[in-house]
Amino acid sequence: MTRREVLKQMYAVVVAVGASSFLSFDDLLAMDKGEIAKPNLVWLHGTSCSGCSTSFLNVEGVPLVDILTEYTNVVFHPDISLATGHQVTDMLERADEYKDFIFVFEGSIPMAMPHACMLGDKPMTYWVDKLVRKSSVCIAAGTCASFGGITNMEGMVTGPKPLADFISYQGIKKPVVNLPNCPMKPEQLLYVLFYYLKTHNTPELDDEKRPLRFFGNTVHERCTRHDDFTRKKFAKKIGDEGCLFYLGCQGIVTKNDCPINGHNGNTNICIKAGHPCIGCAGKYFPRKIMLHTYDDKRPNERFKVIS
């Protein structure tokens, strides 16, 4: 395969994630010749299951490592970097030396129990504070990093804070992009990386710091079962045809692009599989009561509309 054929394969990914409107094939050629500088990238895990990294590693089309090394200089990623032990902490301590670096954070930051998440001999609060201050832009990968998610569900005692809240709490002013989803969709992160690469800015965001391109509409507005909703044809159990509203579907209050861009390379989404949307990209995920039966009388504390 020639170098140009490799770049064509790369550009197919650019097109697939919707970045071709601002990133041309000529830009890729210029980047390949070193005419466009690549930003550095530092990725850390807080309290997380690493599912967002796993999702990112599953990006389709070309190998993820090829994408990252072609468009960025990866300083550190916990799952794909070979550095271990003091090599890692030494690299992170030298953050001052990295010009124009993107900080990607996965999971949340345990503020009430800092020793619950350590790197080297220092708590994650130390590393996040240090790296955020030196970074050019911060990206919260997944719902835990964006809103707390699973790590902040009822019963948790670690006092987790999502990235944007931590930055605000520390009195730091830094642009943040939230990419909620459980797990994060790799296409959305690639779009943000490409956008920053081209413009050195973030795409247009909503009030929750989410890209409007992906989070401008609710799942309900573009749902394949929306017609059933307007005709008041409701499913009474999972597997039935009809709108899943009375089974606890959160599509009506969850902004996400699932009907357009599903998980695992657009293989499937909850509703397409016959299951109610669980609202994994929402601020209040996971809810105390995740699923309902058709005649369920239990109140929903956060979304009265589902009661």
PDB file of C-alpha atoms in Angstrom:
ATOM      1  CA  MET A   1       0.000   0.000   0.000  1.00  0.00           C
ATOM      2  CA  THR A   2       1.429   3.406  -0.971  1.00  0.00           C
ATOM      3  CA  ARG A   3       1.565   6.355   1.411  1.00  0.00           C
ATOM      4  CA  ARG A   4      -1.158   8.129  -0.575  1.00  0.00           C
ATOM      5  CA  GLU A   5      -3.410   5.064  -0.280  1.00  0.00           C
ATOM      6  CA  VAL A   6      -2.845   5.070   3.493  1.00  0.00           C
ATOM      7  CA  LEU A   7      -3.816   8.749   3.636  1.00  0.00           C
ATOM      8  CA  LYS A   8      -6.931   8.037   1.567  1.00  0.00           C
ATOM      9  CA  GLN A   9      -7.877   5.407   4.144  1.00  0.00           C
ATOM     10  CA  MET A  10      -7.276   7.966   6.881  1.00  0.00           C
ATOM     11  CA  TYR A  11      -9.418  10.503   5.084  1.00  0.00           C
ATOM     12  CA  ALA A  12     -12.255   7.991   4.905  1.00  0.00           C
ATOM     13  CA  VAL A  13     -12.287   8.149   8.714  1.00  0.00           C
ATOM     14  CA  VAL A  14     -12.340  11.965   8.580  1.00  0.00           C
ATOM     15  CA  VAL A  15     -15.389  11.764   6.311  1.00  0.00           C
ATOM     16  CA  ALA A  16     -17.046   9.101   8.470  1.00  0.00           C
ATOM     17  CA  VAL A  17     -16.905  11.243  11.629  1.00  0.00           C
ATOM     18  CA  GLY A  18     -18.245  14.308   9.794  1.00  0.00           C
ATOM     19  CA  ALA A  19     -15.035  16.340   9.811  1.00  0.00           C
ATOM     20  CA  SER A  20     -14.616  16.684   6.039  1.00  0.00           C
ATOM     21  CA  SER A  21     -16.417  20.057   6.080  1.00  0.00           C
ATOM     22  CA  PHE A  22     -13.377  21.684   7.690  1.00  0.00           C
ATOM     23  CA  LEU A  23     -10.508  19.202   7.185  1.00  0.00           C
ATOM     24  CA  SER A  24      -9.577  18.523   3.555  1.00  0.00           C
ATOM     25  CA  PHE A  25      -7.418  15.827   1.999  1.00  0.00           C
ATOM     26  CA  ASP A  26      -4.900  18.574   1.197  1.00  0.00           C
ATOM     27  CA  ASP A  27      -4.712  19.261   4.946  1.00  0.00           C
ATOM     28  CA  LEU A  28      -3.777  15.620   5.515  1.00  0.00           C
ATOM     29  CA  LEU A  29      -1.109  15.860   2.846  1.00  0.00           C
ATOM     30  CA  ALA A  30       0.249  19.043   4.469  1.00  0.00           C
ATOM     31  CA  MET A  31       0.258  17.330   7.845  1.00  0.00           C
ATOM     32  CA  ASP A  32       2.076  14.343   6.398  1.00  0.00           C
ATOM     33  CA  LYS A  33       4.770  16.727   5.131  1.00  0.00           C
ATOM     34  CA  GLY A  34       5.027  18.371   8.558  1.00  0.00           C
ATOM     35  CA  GLU A  35       3.508  21.640   7.348  1.00  0.00           C
ATOM     36  CA  ILE A  36       0.776  21.524  10.038  1.00  0.00           C
ATOM     37  CA  ALA A  37       1.929  21.026  13.628  1.00  0.00           C
ATOM     38  CA  LYS A  38       0.425  18.113  15.552  1.00  0.00           C
ATOM     39  CA  PRO A  39      -0.785  18.829  19.094  1.00  0.00           C
ATOM     40  CA  ASN A  40       0.486  16.722  21.988  1.00  0.00           C
ATOM     41  CA  LEU A  41      -2.049  14.510  23.757  1.00  0.00           C
ATOM     42  CA  VAL A  42      -2.094  13.339  27.366  1.00  0.00           C
ATOM     43  CA  TRP A  43      -4.817  10.906  28.482  1.00  0.00           C
ATOM     44  CA  LEU A  44      -5.485   9.915  32.100  1.00  0.00           C
ATOM     45  CA  HIS A  45      -7.970   7.643  33.854  1.00  0.00           C
ATOM     46  CA  GLY A  46      -9.604   8.730  37.099  1.00  0.00           C
ATOM     47  CA  THR A  47     -12.103   6.479  38.865  1.00  0.00           C
ATOM     48  CA  SER A  48     -13.418   4.623  35.855  1.00  0.00           C
ATOM     49  CA  CYS A  49     -13.919   1.194  34.294  1.00  0.00           C
ATOM     50  CA  SER A  50     -11.723   2.100  31.283  1.00  0.00           C
ATOM     51  CA  GLY A  51     -14.729   1.410  29.056  1.00  0.00           C
ATOM     52  CA  CYS A  52     -14.328   4.699  27.179  1.00  0.00           C
ATOM     53  CA  SER A  53     -10.740   3.828  26.253  1.00  0.00           C
ATOM     54  CA  THR A  54     -11.905   0.383  25.184  1.00  0.00           C
ATOM     55  CA  SER A  55     -14.593   1.983  23.028  1.00  0.00           C
ATOM     56  CA  PHE A  56     -12.027   4.346  21.529  1.00  0.00           C
ATOM     57  CA  LEU A  57      -9.715   1.423  20.713  1.00  0.00           C
ATOM     58  CA  ASN A  58     -12.582  -0.135  18.748  1.00  0.00           C
ATOM     59  CA  VAL A  59     -12.769   2.677  16.214  1.00  0.00           C
ATOM     60  CA  GLU A  60     -13.287   1.194  12.753  1.00  0.00           C
ATOM     61  CA  GLY A  61     -11.656   1.907   9.394  1.00  0.00           C
ATOM     62  CA  VAL A  62      -7.993   2.220  10.337  1.00  0.00           C
ATOM     63  CA  PRO A  63      -6.006   1.235  13.459  1.00  0.00           C
ATOM     64  CA  LEU A  64      -6.436   3.699  16.301  1.00  0.00           C
ATOM     65  CA  VAL A  65      -2.693   3.950  16.874  1.00  0.00           C
ATOM     66  CA  ASP A  66      -2.284   5.067  13.249  1.00  0.00           C
ATOM     67  CA  ILE A  67      -4.882   7.797  13.775  1.00  0.00           C
ATOM     68  CA  LEU A  68      -3.349   9.050  17.010  1.00  0.00           C
ATOM     69  CA  THR A  69       0.223   9.045  15.740  1.00  0.00           C
ATOM     70  CA  GLU A  70      -0.775  10.614  12.416  1.00  0.00           C
ATOM     71  CA  TYR A  71      -2.734  13.504  13.890  1.00  0.00           C
ATOM     72  CA  THR A  72      -1.271  13.934  17.369  1.00  0.00           C
ATOM     73  CA  ASN A  73       1.855  13.245  19.389  1.00  0.00           C
ATOM     74  CA  VAL A  74       0.713  10.900  22.143  1.00  0.00           C
ATOM     75  CA  VAL A  75       2.672  11.752  25.281  1.00  0.00           C
ATOM     76  CA  PHE A  76       0.834   9.209  27.418  1.00  0.00           C
ATOM     77  CA  HIS A  77      -2.203   6.951  27.294  1.00  0.00           C
ATOM     78  CA  PRO A  78      -2.624   4.417  30.156  1.00  0.00           C
ATOM     79  CA  ASP A  79      -3.684   1.592  27.830  1.00  0.00           C
ATOM     80  CA  ILE A  80      -1.479   1.977  24.776  1.00  0.00           C
ATOM     81  CA  SER A  81       1.724   3.597  26.083  1.00  0.00           C
ATOM     82  CA  LEU A  82       4.658   1.357  26.919  1.00  0.00           C
ATOM     83  CA  ALA A  83       5.950   3.618  29.706  1.00  0.00           C
ATOM     84  CA  THR A  84       5.485   2.340  33.256  1.00  0.00           C
ATOM     85  CA  GLY A  85       6.360   3.354  36.833  1.00  0.00           C
ATOM     86  CA  HIS A  86       8.580   6.405  37.215  1.00  0.00           C
ATOM     87  CA  GLN A  87       8.763   6.817  33.442  1.00  0.00           C
ATOM     88  CA  VAL A  88       5.107   7.852  33.509  1.00  0.00           C
ATOM     89  CA  THR A  89       5.235  10.178  36.495  1.00  0.00           C
ATOM     90  CA  ASP A  90       8.441  11.773  35.199  1.00  0.00           C
ATOM     91  CA  MET A  91       6.754  12.472  31.848  1.00  0.00           C
ATOM     92  CA  LEU A  92       3.704  13.982  33.508  1.00  0.00           C
ATOM     93  CA  GLU A  93       5.823  16.108  35.845  1.00  0.00           C
ATOM     94  CA  ARG A  94       7.424  17.626  32.726  1.00  0.00           C
ATOM     95  CA  ALA A  95       4.062  18.893  31.479  1.00  0.00           C
ATOM     96  CA  ASP A  96       5.482  22.425  31.425  1.00  0.00           C
ATOM     97  CA  GLU A  97       7.645  21.397  28.478  1.00  0.00           C
ATOM     98  CA  TYR A  98       4.748  20.262  26.283  1.00  0.00           C
ATOM     99  CA  LYS A  99       3.521  23.070  24.114  1.00  0.00           C
ATOM    100  CA  ASP A 100      -0.070  23.016  22.918  1.00  0.00           C
ATOM    101  CA  PHE A 101      -1.282  19.772  24.455  1.00  0.00           C
ATOM    102  CA  ILE A 102      -4.756  18.311  24.668  1.00  0.00           C
ATOM    103  CA  PHE A 103      -5.703  16.770  27.993  1.00  0.00           C
ATOM    104  CA  VAL A 104      -8.232  13.926  27.745  1.00  0.00           C
ATOM    105  CA  PHE A 105      -9.657  12.695  31.017  1.00  0.00           C
ATOM    106  CA  GLU A 106     -11.735   9.554  31.566  1.00  0.00           C
ATOM    107  CA  GLY A 107     -13.679   8.821  34.757  1.00  0.00           C
ATOM    108  CA  SER A 108     -14.210  11.151  37.685  1.00  0.00           C
ATOM    109  CA  ILE A 109     -12.057  12.690  40.423  1.00  0.00           C
ATOM    110  CA  PRO A 110     -12.650  11.374  43.984  1.00  0.00           C
ATOM    111  CA  MET A 111     -12.562  14.606  46.000  1.00  0.00           C
ATOM    112  CA  ALA A 112     -13.829  13.185  49.308  1.00  0.00           C
ATOM    113  CA  MET A 113     -11.452  10.211  49.188  1.00  0.00           C
ATOM    114  CA  PRO A 114      -8.375  11.291  47.162  1.00  0.00           C
ATOM    115  CA  HIS A 115      -6.411   8.149  48.042  1.00  0.00           C
ATOM    116  CA  ALA A 116      -9.047   6.082  46.211  1.00  0.00           C
ATOM    117  CA  CYS A 117      -7.325   6.993  42.938  1.00  0.00           C
ATOM    118  CA  MET A 118      -3.534   7.383  42.942  1.00  0.00           C
ATOM    119  CA  LEU A 119      -0.866   7.626  40.252  1.00  0.00           C
ATOM    120  CA  GLY A 120       2.634   7.123  41.586  1.00  0.00           C
ATOM    121  CA  ASP A 121       2.509   8.387  45.145  1.00  0.00           C
ATOM    122  CA  LYS A 122       0.161  11.263  44.409  1.00  0.00           C
ATOM    123  CA  PRO A 123      -3.620  11.499  44.235  1.00  0.00           C
ATOM    124  CA  MET A 124      -5.417  12.097  40.960  1.00  0.00           C
ATOM    125  CA  THR A 125      -6.402  15.557  42.189  1.00  0.00           C
ATOM    126  CA  TYR A 126      -2.703  16.549  41.978  1.00  0.00           C
ATOM    127  CA  TRP A 127      -2.218  15.221  38.438  1.00  0.00           C
ATOM    128  CA  VAL A 128      -5.449  16.633  37.038  1.00  0.00           C
ATOM    129  CA  ASP A 129      -4.781  20.057  38.541  1.00  0.00           C
ATOM    130  CA  LYS A 130      -1.243  20.084  37.147  1.00  0.00           C
ATOM    131  CA  LEU A 131      -2.159  18.903  33.653  1.00  0.00           C
ATOM    132  CA  VAL A 132      -5.262  21.050  33.279  1.00  0.00           C
ATOM    133  CA  ARG A 133      -3.292  24.212  34.091  1.00  0.00           C
ATOM    134  CA  LYS A 134      -0.704  23.458  31.391  1.00  0.00           C
ATOM    135  CA  SER A 135      -3.067  22.138  28.707  1.00  0.00           C
ATOM    136  CA  SER A 136      -4.557  24.071  25.798  1.00  0.00           C
ATOM    137  CA  VAL A 137      -7.944  22.371  25.917  1.00  0.00           C
ATOM    138  CA  CYS A 138      -9.535  19.649  28.071  1.00  0.00           C
ATOM    139  CA  ILE A 139     -11.826  16.852  26.884  1.00  0.00           C
ATOM    140  CA  ALA A 140     -14.011  14.864  29.274  1.00  0.00           C
ATOM    141  CA  ALA A 141     -14.296  11.385  27.725  1.00  0.00           C
ATOM    142  CA  GLY A 142     -17.538   9.656  28.693  1.00  0.00           C
ATOM    143  CA  THR A 143     -20.385  10.324  31.105  1.00  0.00           C
ATOM    144  CA  CYS A 144     -18.354   9.814  34.305  1.00  0.00           C
ATOM    145  CA  ALA A 145     -15.891  12.524  33.254  1.00  0.00           C
ATOM    146  CA  SER A 146     -18.678  14.785  31.979  1.00  0.00           C
ATOM    147  CA  PHE A 147     -21.326  14.477  34.711  1.00  0.00           C
ATOM    148  CA  GLY A 148     -20.241  11.876  37.284  1.00  0.00           C
ATOM    149  CA  GLY A 149     -22.172   8.968  35.770  1.00  0.00           C
ATOM    150  CA  ILE A 150     -21.839   5.531  37.377  1.00  0.00           C
ATOM    151  CA  THR A 151     -19.090   6.765  39.711  1.00  0.00           C
ATOM    152  CA  ASN A 152     -21.532   9.263  41.225  1.00  0.00           C
ATOM    153  CA  MET A 153     -24.536   6.959  41.618  1.00  0.00           C
ATOM    154  CA  GLU A 154     -26.315   6.676  44.941  1.00  0.00           C
ATOM    155  CA  GLY A 155     -24.219   5.027  47.655  1.00  0.00           C
ATOM    156  CA  MET A 156     -20.834   6.181  46.383  1.00  0.00           C
ATOM    157  CA  VAL A 157     -18.654   7.626  49.168  1.00  0.00           C
ATOM    158  CA  THR A 158     -15.693   8.961  47.171  1.00  0.00           C
ATOM    159  CA  GLY A 159     -17.280  12.349  46.430  1.00  0.00           C
ATOM    160  CA  PRO A 160     -16.534  12.199  42.709  1.00  0.00           C
ATOM    161  CA  LYS A 161     -16.402  15.373  40.639  1.00  0.00           C
ATOM    162  CA  PRO A 162     -16.574  15.481  36.847  1.00  0.00           C
ATOM    163  CA  LEU A 163     -13.752  17.280  35.065  1.00  0.00           C
ATOM    164  CA  ALA A 164     -15.486  20.604  34.379  1.00  0.00           C
ATOM    165  CA  ASP A 165     -16.680  20.886  37.996  1.00  0.00           C
ATOM    166  CA  PHE A 166     -13.175  20.129  39.278  1.00  0.00           C
ATOM    167  CA  ILE A 167     -11.667  22.796  37.022  1.00  0.00           C
ATOM    168  CA  SER A 168     -14.225  25.339  38.204  1.00  0.00           C
ATOM    169  CA  TYR A 169     -13.699  24.311  41.855  1.00  0.00           C
ATOM    170  CA  GLN A 170      -9.942  24.864  41.496  1.00  0.00           C
ATOM    171  CA  GLY A 171     -10.560  28.321  40.031  1.00  0.00           C
ATOM    172  CA  ILE A 172      -8.955  27.439  36.694  1.00  0.00           C
ATOM    173  CA  LYS A 173     -10.206  28.916  33.441  1.00  0.00           C
ATOM    174  CA  LYS A 174      -9.759  26.408  30.633  1.00  0.00           C
ATOM    175  CA  PRO A 175     -11.928  25.354  27.668  1.00  0.00           C
ATOM    176  CA  VAL A 176     -13.640  22.002  28.323  1.00  0.00           C
ATOM    177  CA  VAL A 177     -15.522  19.762  25.916  1.00  0.00           C
ATOM    178  CA  ASN A 178     -17.851  17.170  27.454  1.00  0.00           C
ATOM    179  CA  LEU A 179     -18.423  13.978  25.463  1.00  0.00           C
ATOM    180  CA  PRO A 180     -20.945  12.020  27.564  1.00  0.00           C
ATOM    181  CA  ASN A 181     -22.037   8.500  26.596  1.00  0.00           C
ATOM    182  CA  CYS A 182     -21.501   5.241  28.420  1.00  0.00           C
ATOM    183  CA  PRO A 183     -19.176   4.392  26.822  1.00  0.00           C
ATOM    184  CA  MET A 184     -17.953   7.415  24.870  1.00  0.00           C
ATOM    185  CA  LYS A 185     -18.381   7.225  21.099  1.00  0.00           C
ATOM    186  CA  PRO A 186     -14.951   7.312  19.392  1.00  0.00           C
ATOM    187  CA  GLU A 187     -16.366   9.197  16.402  1.00  0.00           C
ATOM    188  CA  GLN A 188     -17.258  12.156  18.636  1.00  0.00           C
ATOM    189  CA  LEU A 189     -13.767  12.366  20.135  1.00  0.00           C
ATOM    190  CA  LEU A 190     -12.123  12.132  16.713  1.00  0.00           C
ATOM    191  CA  TYR A 191     -14.365  14.947  15.459  1.00  0.00           C
ATOM    192  CA  VAL A 192     -13.296  17.195  18.357  1.00  0.00           C
ATOM    193  CA  LEU A 193      -9.619  16.297  17.844  1.00  0.00           C
ATOM    194  CA  PHE A 194      -9.843  17.040  14.108  1.00  0.00           C
ATOM    195  CA  TYR A 195     -11.675  20.309  14.789  1.00  0.00           C
ATOM    196  CA  TYR A 196      -9.026  21.443  17.244  1.00  0.00           C
ATOM    197  CA  LEU A 197      -6.258  20.345  14.886  1.00  0.00           C
ATOM    198  CA  LYS A 198      -7.658  22.566  12.139  1.00  0.00           C
ATOM    199  CA  THR A 199      -8.939  25.572  14.116  1.00  0.00           C
ATOM    200  CA  HIS A 200      -7.169  25.449  17.507  1.00  0.00           C
ATOM    201  CA  ASN A 201     -10.589  25.941  18.996  1.00  0.00           C
ATOM    202  CA  THR A 202     -13.517  23.840  20.212  1.00  0.00           C
ATOM    203  CA  PRO A 203     -16.620  23.158  18.125  1.00  0.00           C
ATOM    204  CA  GLU A 204     -19.808  25.031  19.063  1.00  0.00           C
ATOM    205  CA  LEU A 205     -20.971  23.823  22.477  1.00  0.00           C
ATOM    206  CA  ASP A 206     -24.271  23.880  24.395  1.00  0.00           C
ATOM    207  CA  ASP A 207     -24.747  24.978  28.015  1.00  0.00           C
ATOM    208  CA  GLU A 208     -23.446  21.589  29.217  1.00  0.00           C
ATOM    209  CA  LYS A 209     -20.226  22.024  27.172  1.00  0.00           C
ATOM    210  CA  ARG A 210     -21.300  19.349  24.677  1.00  0.00           C
ATOM    211  CA  PRO A 211     -20.786  19.754  20.915  1.00  0.00           C
ATOM    212  CA  LEU A 212     -24.092  20.884  19.404  1.00  0.00           C
ATOM    213  CA  ARG A 213     -23.361  18.767  16.362  1.00  0.00           C
ATOM    214  CA  PHE A 214     -23.939  15.619  18.440  1.00  0.00           C
ATOM    215  CA  PHE A 215     -26.104  16.846  21.312  1.00  0.00           C
ATOM    216  CA  GLY A 216     -28.418  19.398  19.682  1.00  0.00           C
ATOM    217  CA  ASN A 217     -31.454  17.091  19.549  1.00  0.00           C
ATOM    218  CA  THR A 218     -33.074  14.605  21.869  1.00  0.00           C
ATOM    219  CA  VAL A 219     -33.076  10.934  20.953  1.00  0.00           C
ATOM    220  CA  HIS A 220     -36.881  11.184  20.895  1.00  0.00           C
ATOM    221  CA  GLU A 221     -36.900  13.852  18.160  1.00  0.00           C
ATOM    222  CA  ARG A 222     -35.144  11.532  15.694  1.00  0.00           C
ATOM    223  CA  CYS A 223     -36.358   8.204  17.059  1.00  0.00           C
ATOM    224  CA  THR A 224     -37.402   5.519  14.586  1.00  0.00           C
ATOM    225  CA  ARG A 225     -40.444   4.937  16.817  1.00  0.00           C
ATOM    226  CA  HIS A 226     -41.457   8.600  16.946  1.00  0.00           C
ATOM    227  CA  ASP A 227     -44.396   7.922  14.639  1.00  0.00           C
ATOM    228  CA  ASP A 228     -45.701   5.363  17.173  1.00  0.00           C
ATOM    229  CA  PHE A 229     -45.498   8.066  19.843  1.00  0.00           C
ATOM    230  CA  THR A 230     -47.572  10.533  17.809  1.00  0.00           C
ATOM    231  CA  ARG A 231     -50.154   7.787  17.138  1.00  0.00           C
ATOM    232  CA  LYS A 232     -50.113   6.820  20.846  1.00  0.00           C
ATOM    233  CA  LYS A 233     -49.080   3.286  20.062  1.00  0.00           C
ATOM    234  CA  PHE A 234     -47.082   2.257  23.145  1.00  0.00           C
ATOM    235  CA  ALA A 235     -45.209  -0.959  23.899  1.00  0.00           C
ATOM    236  CA  LYS A 236     -46.364  -2.773  27.066  1.00  0.00           C
ATOM    237  CA  LYS A 237     -43.293  -4.958  27.430  1.00  0.00           C
ATOM    238  CA  ILE A 238     -39.812  -5.179  25.953  1.00  0.00           C
ATOM    239  CA  GLY A 239     -40.082  -6.822  22.557  1.00  0.00           C
ATOM    240  CA  ASP A 240     -43.414  -5.209  21.693  1.00  0.00           C
ATOM    241  CA  GLU A 241     -43.762  -2.879  18.730  1.00  0.00           C
ATOM    242  CA  GLY A 242     -44.546   0.749  19.539  1.00  0.00           C
ATOM    243  CA  CYS A 243     -43.070   3.658  21.457  1.00  0.00           C
ATOM    244  CA  LEU A 244     -41.120   2.611  24.580  1.00  0.00           C
ATOM    245  CA  PHE A 245     -42.110   5.704  26.579  1.00  0.00           C
ATOM    246  CA  TYR A 246     -44.101   3.829  29.239  1.00  0.00           C
ATOM    247  CA  LEU A 247     -41.253   1.346  29.771  1.00  0.00           C
ATOM    248  CA  GLY A 248     -39.066   4.151  31.091  1.00  0.00           C
ATOM    249  CA  CYS A 249     -37.465   5.276  27.836  1.00  0.00           C
ATOM    250  CA  GLN A 250     -35.270   8.324  28.479  1.00  0.00           C
ATOM    251  CA  GLY A 251     -35.007   9.355  24.841  1.00  0.00           C
ATOM    252  CA  ILE A 252     -37.461  12.165  25.425  1.00  0.00           C
ATOM    253  CA  VAL A 253     -35.129  13.923  27.896  1.00  0.00           C
ATOM    254  CA  THR A 254     -31.745  12.786  26.577  1.00  0.00           C
ATOM    255  CA  LYS A 255     -29.851  14.778  23.966  1.00  0.00           C
ATOM    256  CA  ASN A 256     -27.704  12.463  21.857  1.00  0.00           C
ATOM    257  CA  ASP A 257     -27.139  11.498  18.233  1.00  0.00           C
ATOM    258  CA  CYS A 258     -27.826   7.773  18.723  1.00  0.00           C
ATOM    259  CA  PRO A 259     -30.457   7.501  15.956  1.00  0.00           C
ATOM    260  CA  ILE A 260     -27.837   8.854  13.515  1.00  0.00           C
ATOM    261  CA  ASN A 261     -24.608   7.480  14.996  1.00  0.00           C
ATOM    262  CA  GLY A 262     -25.024   4.375  17.117  1.00  0.00           C
ATOM    263  CA  HIS A 263     -22.468   2.498  19.166  1.00  0.00           C
ATOM    264  CA  ASN A 264     -19.831   0.079  17.835  1.00  0.00           C
ATOM    265  CA  GLY A 265     -19.535   1.646  14.406  1.00  0.00           C
ATOM    266  CA  ASN A 266     -23.266   2.379  14.251  1.00  0.00           C
ATOM    267  CA  THR A 267     -24.063  -1.306  14.730  1.00  0.00           C
ATOM    268  CA  ASN A 268     -26.865  -0.756  17.216  1.00  0.00           C
ATOM    269  CA  ILE A 269     -28.498   1.408  19.901  1.00  0.00           C
ATOM    270  CA  CYS A 270     -30.843   0.610  22.784  1.00  0.00           C
ATOM    271  CA  ILE A 271     -34.074   1.470  20.950  1.00  0.00           C
ATOM    272  CA  LYS A 272     -33.053  -0.275  17.745  1.00  0.00           C
ATOM    273  CA  ALA A 273     -32.532  -3.426  19.841  1.00  0.00           C
ATOM    274  CA  GLY A 274     -36.044  -3.071  21.293  1.00  0.00           C
ATOM    275  CA  HIS A 275     -34.879  -1.685  24.652  1.00  0.00           C
ATOM    276  CA  PRO A 276     -35.773   1.716  26.132  1.00  0.00           C
ATOM    277  CA  CYS A 277     -33.086   4.402  25.951  1.00  0.00           C
ATOM    278  CA  ILE A 278     -31.332   4.406  29.343  1.00  0.00           C
ATOM    279  CA  GLY A 279     -30.226   8.028  28.974  1.00  0.00           C
ATOM    280  CA  CYS A 280     -26.533   7.220  29.346  1.00  0.00           C
ATOM    281  CA  ALA A 281     -25.515  10.597  27.895  1.00  0.00           C
ATOM    282  CA  GLY A 282     -27.728  12.470  30.333  1.00  0.00           C
ATOM    283  CA  LYS A 283     -26.708  14.472  33.367  1.00  0.00           C
ATOM    284  CA  TYR A 284     -28.709  12.264  35.752  1.00  0.00           C
ATOM    285  CA  PHE A 285     -27.509   8.864  34.523  1.00  0.00           C
ATOM    286  CA  PRO A 286     -27.847   6.358  36.141  1.00  0.00           C
ATOM    287  CA  ARG A 287     -31.330   6.997  37.503  1.00  0.00           C
ATOM    288  CA  LYS A 288     -32.479   5.384  40.746  1.00  0.00           C
ATOM    289  CA  ILE A 289     -35.164   3.502  38.817  1.00  0.00           C
ATOM    290  CA  MET A 290     -33.764   2.531  35.440  1.00  0.00           C
ATOM    291  CA  LEU A 291     -36.636   0.515  33.972  1.00  0.00           C
ATOM    292  CA  HIS A 292     -40.401   0.565  34.297  1.00  0.00           C
ATOM    293  CA  THR A 293     -43.249  -1.741  33.403  1.00  0.00           C
ATOM    294  CA  TYR A 294     -46.170  -0.358  31.414  1.00  0.00           C
ATOM    295  CA  ASP A 295     -48.371   0.060  34.503  1.00  0.00           C
ATOM    296  CA  ASP A 296     -45.545   0.942  36.922  1.00  0.00           C
ATOM    297  CA  LYS A 297     -46.794   3.376  39.623  1.00  0.00           C
ATOM    298  CA  ARG A 298     -43.415   4.067  41.214  1.00  0.00           C
ATOM    299  CA  PRO A 299     -42.518   7.746  41.064  1.00  0.00           C
ATOM    300  CA  ASN A 300     -39.390   8.768  39.292  1.00  0.00           C
ATOM    301  CA  GLU A 301     -37.589  11.295  41.444  1.00  0.00           C
ATOM    302  CA  ARG A 302     -35.826  13.077  38.652  1.00  0.00           C
ATOM    303  CA  PHE A 303     -38.112  12.863  35.646  1.00  0.00           C
ATOM    304  CA  LYS A 304     -41.725  13.329  36.660  1.00  0.00           C
ATOM    305  CA  VAL A 305     -42.714  13.007  33.031  1.00  0.00           C
ATOM    306  CA  ILE A 306     -41.917   9.285  33.169  1.00  0.00           C
ATOM    307  CA  SER A 307     -43.911   8.661  36.368  1.00  0.00           C
TER     308      SER A 307
END
